[in-house]
PDB file of C-alpha atoms in Angstrom:
ATOM      1  CA  MET X   1     -24.955  47.148  16.292  1.00 39.00           C
ATOM      2  CA  THR X   2     -26.832  46.706  19.481  1.00 43.00           C
ATOM      3  CA  PRO X   3     -30.283  45.192  19.568  1.00 45.00           C
ATOM      4  CA  GLN X   4     -33.150  47.621  20.060  1.00 46.00           C
ATOM      5  CA  ARG X   5     -36.223  47.125  22.209  1.00 46.00           C
ATOM      6  CA  THR X   6     -39.402  48.324  20.592  1.00 48.00           C
ATOM      7  CA  ARG X   7     -41.746  48.169  23.610  1.00 52.00           C
ATOM      8  CA  ALA X   8     -41.384  47.102  27.211  1.00 50.00           C
ATOM      9  CA  GLY X   9     -41.167  43.315  27.427  1.00 50.00           C
ATOM     10  CA  ASP X  10     -40.660  42.766  23.674  1.00 51.00           C
ATOM     11  CA  ARG X  11     -37.779  40.738  22.389  1.00 51.00           C
ATOM     12  CA  PRO X  12     -34.806  42.726  21.132  1.00 48.00           C
ATOM     13  CA  ARG X  13     -35.096  43.701  17.475  1.00 48.00           C
ATOM     14  CA  ARG X  14     -31.915  43.448  15.448  1.00 47.00           C
ATOM     15  CA  ARG X  15     -31.195  45.940  12.744  1.00 49.00           C
ATOM     16  CA  SER X  16     -30.737  44.630   9.255  1.00 49.00           C
ATOM     17  CA  LEU X  17     -27.136  44.183   8.180  1.00 47.00           C
ATOM     18  CA  THR X  18     -27.960  45.450   4.707  1.00 57.00           C
ATOM     19  CA  TRP X  19     -28.416  49.087   3.870  1.00 72.00           C
ATOM     20  CA  GLN X  20     -31.337  50.158   1.723  1.00 79.00           C
ATOM     21  CA  MET X  21     -31.502  53.434  -0.143  1.00 80.00           C
ATOM     22  CA  LYS X  22     -33.987  56.115   0.679  1.00 89.00           C
ATOM     23  CA  PRO X  23     -36.637  56.498  -2.046  1.00 88.00           C
ATOM     24  CA  GLY X  24     -35.153  59.752  -3.385  1.00 91.00           C
ATOM     25  CA  THR X  25     -31.653  58.291  -3.580  1.00 90.00           C
ATOM     26  CA  ARG X  26     -32.982  55.153  -5.272  1.00 90.00           C
ATOM     27  CA  LYS X  27     -34.803  57.242  -7.879  1.00 94.00           C
ATOM     28  CA  ALA X  28     -31.658  59.269  -8.588  1.00 95.00           C
ATOM     29  CA  TRP X  29     -29.600  56.085  -9.122  1.00 93.00           C
ATOM     30  CA  LEU X  30     -32.374  54.537 -11.213  1.00 93.00           C
ATOM     31  CA  ILE X  31     -32.536  57.640 -13.427  1.00 96.00           C
ATOM     32  CA  ALA X  32     -28.739  57.551 -13.823  1.00 96.00           C
ATOM     33  CA  HIS X  33     -28.924  53.844 -14.729  1.00 95.00           C
ATOM     34  CA  VAL X  34     -31.634  54.417 -17.321  1.00 95.00           C
ATOM     35  CA  VAL X  35     -29.838  57.434 -18.830  1.00 96.00           C
ATOM     36  CA  VAL X  36     -26.478  55.697 -19.269  1.00 96.00           C
ATOM     37  CA  SER X  37     -28.163  52.510 -20.501  1.00 95.00           C
ATOM     38  CA  VAL X  38     -30.146  54.447 -23.100  1.00 95.00           C
ATOM     39  CA  GLY X  39     -26.921  56.183 -24.132  1.00 95.00           C
ATOM     40  CA  TRP X  40     -25.210  52.811 -24.500  1.00 94.00           C
ATOM     41  CA  PHE X  41     -28.124  51.548 -26.603  1.00 95.00           C
ATOM     42  CA  GLY X  42     -28.034  54.705 -28.726  1.00 95.00           C
ATOM     43  CA  GLY X  43     -24.313  54.254 -29.287  1.00 94.00           C
ATOM     44  CA  ALA X  44     -24.885  50.678 -30.450  1.00 94.00           C
ATOM     45  CA  TRP X  45     -27.615  51.864 -32.854  1.00 95.00           C
ATOM     46  CA  ALA X  46     -25.361  54.610 -34.235  1.00 95.00           C
ATOM     47  CA  MET X  47     -22.525  52.131 -34.758  1.00 94.00           C
ATOM     48  CA  LEU X  48     -24.885  49.782 -36.596  1.00 94.00           C
ATOM     49  CA  MET X  49     -26.049  52.585 -38.903  1.00 93.00           C
ATOM     50  CA  MET X  50     -22.466  53.714 -39.604  1.00 92.00           C
ATOM     51  CA  GLY X  51     -21.516  50.117 -40.393  1.00 91.00           C
ATOM     52  CA  VAL X  52     -24.403  49.866 -42.862  1.00 91.00           C
ATOM     53  CA  VAL X  53     -23.353  53.132 -44.535  1.00 89.00           C
ATOM     54  CA  ALA X  54     -19.766  51.884 -44.845  1.00 88.00           C
ATOM     55  CA  LEU X  55     -20.968  48.637 -46.439  1.00 85.00           C
ATOM     56  CA  THR X  56     -23.223  50.168 -49.109  1.00 83.00           C
ATOM     57  CA  ASN X  57     -22.140  51.686 -52.411  1.00 73.00           C
ATOM     58  CA  VAL X  58     -23.722  54.962 -51.319  1.00 70.00           C
ATOM     59  CA  GLY X  59     -21.216  55.132 -48.487  1.00 65.00           C
ATOM     60  CA  ARG X  60     -18.151  54.143 -50.540  1.00 73.00           C
ATOM     61  CA  GLU X  61     -16.517  57.554 -50.181  1.00 82.00           C
ATOM     62  CA  LEU X  62     -17.575  57.690 -46.542  1.00 85.00           C
ATOM     63  CA  ARG X  63     -16.123  54.280 -45.637  1.00 87.00           C
ATOM     64  CA  PRO X  64     -13.010  55.479 -43.817  1.00 88.00           C
ATOM     65  CA  ALA X  65     -14.959  58.271 -42.107  1.00 90.00           C
ATOM     66  CA  ALA X  66     -17.705  55.831 -41.049  1.00 90.00           C
ATOM     67  CA  TYR X  67     -15.161  53.454 -39.514  1.00 92.00           C
ATOM     68  CA  GLU X  68     -13.370  56.375 -37.867  1.00 93.00           C
ATOM     69  CA  MET X  69     -16.668  57.586 -36.386  1.00 94.00           C
ATOM     70  CA  MET X  70     -17.417  54.038 -35.206  1.00 94.00           C
ATOM     71  CA  HIS X  71     -14.054  53.941 -33.477  1.00 93.00           C
ATOM     72  CA  ILE X  72     -14.718  57.314 -31.836  1.00 94.00           C
ATOM     73  CA  ALA X  73     -18.247  56.247 -30.813  1.00 94.00           C
ATOM     74  CA  ASP X  74     -16.789  53.102 -29.294  1.00 92.00           C
ATOM     75  CA  THR X  75     -14.344  55.171 -27.260  1.00 92.00           C
ATOM     76  CA  VAL X  76     -16.582  58.028 -26.106  1.00 93.00           C
ATOM     77  CA  ILE X  77     -20.053  56.414 -26.012  1.00 93.00           C
ATOM     78  CA  MET X  78     -19.855  52.635 -25.778  1.00 93.00           C
ATOM     79  CA  ILE X  79     -17.094  52.279 -23.174  1.00 93.00           C
ATOM     80  CA  PRO X  80     -18.393  54.964 -20.772  1.00 94.00           C
ATOM     81  CA  GLY X  81     -21.985  53.804 -21.345  1.00 94.00           C
ATOM     82  CA  SER X  82     -21.211  50.189 -20.556  1.00 95.00           C
ATOM     83  CA  LEU X  83     -19.180  51.094 -17.465  1.00 96.00           C
ATOM     84  CA  GLY X  84     -21.893  53.488 -16.305  1.00 96.00           C
ATOM     85  CA  ALA X  85     -24.604  50.860 -16.792  1.00 95.00           C
ATOM     86  CA  LEU X  86     -22.530  48.288 -14.906  1.00 95.00           C
ATOM     87  CA  ILE X  87     -21.706  50.597 -11.978  1.00 95.00           C
ATOM     88  CA  THR X  88     -25.196  52.058 -11.564  1.00 95.00           C
ATOM     89  CA  GLY X  89     -26.731  48.597 -11.945  1.00 93.00           C
ATOM     90  CA  LEU X  90     -24.447  47.188  -9.256  1.00 93.00           C
ATOM     91  CA  VAL X  91     -25.261  50.053  -6.883  1.00 93.00           C
ATOM     92  CA  LEU X  92     -28.990  49.492  -7.443  1.00 90.00           C
ATOM     93  CA  GLY X  93     -28.534  45.759  -6.995  1.00 88.00           C
ATOM     94  CA  LEU X  94     -26.545  46.110  -3.801  1.00 87.00           C
ATOM     95  CA  TYR X  95     -28.673  48.731  -2.073  1.00 87.00           C
ATOM     96  CA  THR X  96     -32.250  48.013  -3.126  1.00 83.00           C
ATOM     97  CA  LYS X  97     -34.607  45.113  -2.474  1.00 80.00           C
ATOM     98  CA  TRP X  98     -33.456  43.298  -5.620  1.00 80.00           C
ATOM     99  CA  ARG X  99     -29.874  42.577  -4.495  1.00 83.00           C
ATOM    100  CA  VAL X 100     -27.266  41.404  -6.996  1.00 83.00           C
ATOM    101  CA  LEU X 101     -27.462  37.645  -6.492  1.00 86.00           C
ATOM    102  CA  HIS X 102     -30.995  37.198  -5.118  1.00 86.00           C
ATOM    103  CA  HIS X 103     -32.989  37.187  -8.378  1.00 88.00           C
ATOM    104  CA  TRP X 104     -32.151  35.292 -11.565  1.00 92.00           C
ATOM    105  CA  TRP X 105     -33.120  38.205 -13.803  1.00 90.00           C
ATOM    106  CA  VAL X 106     -30.579  40.451 -12.017  1.00 91.00           C
ATOM    107  CA  VAL X 107     -27.844  37.801 -12.271  1.00 92.00           C
ATOM    108  CA  THR X 108     -28.643  37.324 -15.968  1.00 94.00           C
ATOM    109  CA  LYS X 109     -28.523  41.088 -16.605  1.00 95.00           C
ATOM    110  CA  LEU X 110     -25.157  41.294 -14.850  1.00 94.00           C
ATOM    111  CA  LEU X 111     -23.713  38.432 -16.891  1.00 95.00           C
ATOM    112  CA  LEU X 112     -25.116  39.851 -20.154  1.00 96.00           C
ATOM    113  CA  THR X 113     -23.690  43.296 -19.363  1.00 95.00           C
ATOM    114  CA  ILE X 114     -20.222  41.928 -18.617  1.00 96.00           C
ATOM    115  CA  GLY X 115     -20.427  39.623 -21.644  1.00 96.00           C
ATOM    116  CA  ALA X 116     -21.456  42.540 -23.880  1.00 95.00           C
ATOM    117  CA  MET X 117     -18.544  44.616 -22.614  1.00 95.00           C
ATOM    118  CA  VAL X 118     -16.058  41.826 -23.352  1.00 95.00           C
ATOM    119  CA  PHE X 119     -17.651  41.071 -26.738  1.00 95.00           C
ATOM    120  CA  ALA X 120     -17.583  44.751 -27.707  1.00 93.00           C
ATOM    121  CA  TYR X 121     -13.879  44.993 -26.941  1.00 93.00           C
ATOM    122  CA  VAL X 122     -12.730  41.628 -28.290  1.00 93.00           C
ATOM    123  CA  TYR X 123     -14.892  41.482 -31.413  1.00 94.00           C
ATOM    124  CA  VAL X 124     -16.563  44.739 -32.412  1.00 93.00           C
ATOM    125  CA  ALA X 125     -13.814  47.229 -31.544  1.00 93.00           C
ATOM    126  CA  GLN X 126     -11.071  45.087 -33.071  1.00 94.00           C
ATOM    127  CA  ASN X 127     -13.017  44.603 -36.323  1.00 93.00           C
ATOM    128  CA  VAL X 128     -13.722  48.332 -36.527  1.00 93.00           C
ATOM    129  CA  LYS X 129     -10.019  49.111 -36.047  1.00 93.00           C
ATOM    130  CA  SER X 130      -9.061  46.579 -38.730  1.00 92.00           C
ATOM    131  CA  ALA X 131     -11.642  47.978 -41.175  1.00 91.00           C
ATOM    132  CA  LEU X 132     -10.448  51.521 -40.485  1.00 91.00           C
ATOM    133  CA  ALA X 133      -6.804  50.595 -41.026  1.00 92.00           C
ATOM    134  CA  ALA X 134      -7.630  48.796 -44.293  1.00 89.00           C
ATOM    135  CA  THR X 135      -9.757  51.600 -45.785  1.00 88.00           C
ATOM    136  CA  GLU X 136      -7.928  54.640 -44.449  1.00 86.00           C
ATOM    137  CA  HIS X 137      -5.679  55.052 -47.494  1.00 85.00           C
ATOM    138  CA  ASP X 138      -7.703  53.127 -50.079  1.00 84.00           C
ATOM    139  CA  LEU X 139     -11.455  53.664 -50.412  1.00 78.00           C
ATOM    140  CA  ASP X 140     -11.775  50.582 -52.606  1.00 79.00           C
ATOM    141  CA  ALA X 141      -9.730  48.277 -50.373  1.00 81.00           C
ATOM    142  CA  ASP X 142     -11.096  44.758 -50.315  1.00 81.00           C
ATOM    143  CA  ILE X 143     -11.761  44.060 -46.663  1.00 86.00           C
ATOM    144  CA  GLY X 144     -13.556  40.798 -47.368  1.00 83.00           C
ATOM    145  CA  ARG X 145     -16.148  39.825 -44.772  1.00 88.00           C
ATOM    146  CA  LEU X 146     -14.863  42.376 -42.279  1.00 89.00           C
ATOM    147  CA  ALA X 147     -17.627  44.868 -43.129  1.00 87.00           C
ATOM    148  CA  GLU X 148     -20.296  42.227 -42.464  1.00 91.00           C
ATOM    149  CA  SER X 149     -18.524  41.253 -39.223  1.00 93.00           C
ATOM    150  CA  VAL X 150     -18.695  44.852 -38.014  1.00 93.00           C
ATOM    151  CA  ILE X 151     -22.439  44.947 -38.708  1.00 93.00           C
ATOM    152  CA  ALA X 152     -23.012  41.502 -37.168  1.00 95.00           C
ATOM    153  CA  GLY X 153     -21.204  42.603 -34.010  1.00 94.00           C
ATOM    154  CA  SER X 154     -23.356  45.714 -33.775  1.00 94.00           C
ATOM    155  CA  VAL X 155     -26.519  43.629 -34.249  1.00 95.00           C
ATOM    156  CA  VAL X 156     -25.434  41.280 -31.450  1.00 96.00           C
ATOM    157  CA  MET X 157     -24.869  44.284 -29.171  1.00 95.00           C
ATOM    158  CA  MET X 158     -28.343  45.629 -29.982  1.00 95.00           C
ATOM    159  CA  VAL X 159     -29.959  42.253 -29.244  1.00 96.00           C
ATOM    160  CA  VAL X 160     -28.138  41.912 -25.904  1.00 96.00           C
ATOM    161  CA  LEU X 161     -29.138  45.438 -24.867  1.00 95.00           C
ATOM    162  CA  ILE X 162     -32.769  44.802 -25.854  1.00 96.00           C
ATOM    163  CA  VAL X 163     -32.773  41.571 -23.812  1.00 96.00           C
ATOM    164  CA  THR X 164     -31.352  43.351 -20.743  1.00 95.00           C
ATOM    165  CA  THR X 165     -34.053  46.007 -21.110  1.00 94.00           C
ATOM    166  CA  LEU X 166     -36.767  43.342 -21.319  1.00 95.00           C
ATOM    167  CA  LEU X 167     -35.375  41.629 -18.218  1.00 94.00           C
ATOM    168  CA  SER X 168     -35.578  44.924 -16.321  1.00 91.00           C
ATOM    169  CA  VAL X 169     -39.207  45.398 -17.262  1.00 92.00           C
ATOM    170  CA  VAL X 170     -40.538  41.823 -17.059  1.00 92.00           C
ATOM    171  CA  LYS X 171     -38.384  40.589 -14.126  1.00 89.00           C
ATOM    172  CA  PRO X 172     -38.893  36.893 -14.951  1.00 87.00           C
ATOM    173  CA  TRP X 173     -37.889  33.765 -13.047  1.00 84.00           C
ATOM    174  CA  ASN X 174     -37.697  32.961  -9.391  1.00 85.00           C
ATOM    175  CA  ARG X 175     -35.219  33.833  -6.700  1.00 84.00           C
ATOM    176  CA  THR X 176     -31.768  32.286  -6.598  1.00 84.00           C
ATOM    177  CA  GLY X 177     -30.721  30.055  -3.703  1.00 81.00           C
ATOM    178  CA  TRP X 178     -29.290  33.082  -1.890  1.00 79.00           C
ATOM    179  CA  GLY X 179     -32.527  34.965  -2.459  1.00 75.00           C
ATOM    180  CA  ARG X 180     -34.678  32.102  -1.154  1.00 77.00           C
ATOM    181  CA  ARG X 181     -32.519  31.749   1.976  1.00 83.00           C
ATOM    182  CA  ALA X 182     -32.629  35.516   2.622  1.00 77.00           C
ATOM    183  CA  GLN X 183     -36.403  35.527   2.178  1.00 75.00           C
ATOM    184  CA  GLN X 184     -36.719  32.599   4.600  1.00 80.00           C
ATOM    185  CA  ARG X 185     -34.569  34.410   7.193  1.00 81.00           C
ATOM    186  CA  ARG X 186     -36.798  37.502   6.893  1.00 76.00           C
ATOM    187  CA  ARG X 187     -39.935  35.389   7.371  1.00 79.00           C
ATOM    188  CA  GLU X 188     -38.441  33.704  10.431  1.00 81.00           C
ATOM    189  CA  ALA X 189     -37.443  37.065  11.886  1.00 79.00           C
ATOM    190  CA  VAL X 190     -40.954  38.433  11.398  1.00 80.00           C
ATOM    191  CA  SER X 191     -42.628  35.340  12.925  1.00 81.00           C
ATOM    192  CA  ALA X 192     -40.224  35.453  15.913  1.00 79.00           C
ATOM    193  CA  ARG X 193     -41.475  38.924  16.883  1.00 75.00           C
TER     194      ARG X 193
END
């Protein structure tokens, strides 16, 4: 990139090395992020409700079907929803004023999203598969604390998704070290003009 001159005699103005989205593009990505995040949240709520049905006496005959539906929801809602939220969030973080590593709330959301994805696979999905395998051929199979573990995992997912939503709305905390240095560079560039 070559420096630009704004007026005769002015110092050259350097273009920013970071690309920012146009307002319409930003809105489209933000809408996509909200839609997939709401879908992910809805999937977590549905899994929680199916887990509760499978645990109660009312749902005794529905136990295998509830666990099967949880497994399907995990595959077709939770996995695509979490990946969509991660990808759209990263795009928004990279190409808007927030940046990925410049604000603590964005860093925290990123870590919570990745942590939720790992937790969902390692804990929730595996417990659902175990519960399904145990109840598939025997409605009255004693699965011990597995039913409560499935519900607890779904509750944890709901809490994490609520916290990430709150972070998006409230935007707490200060800038990270990278964010403070970038802000300082912008101030110096403006005062040098």
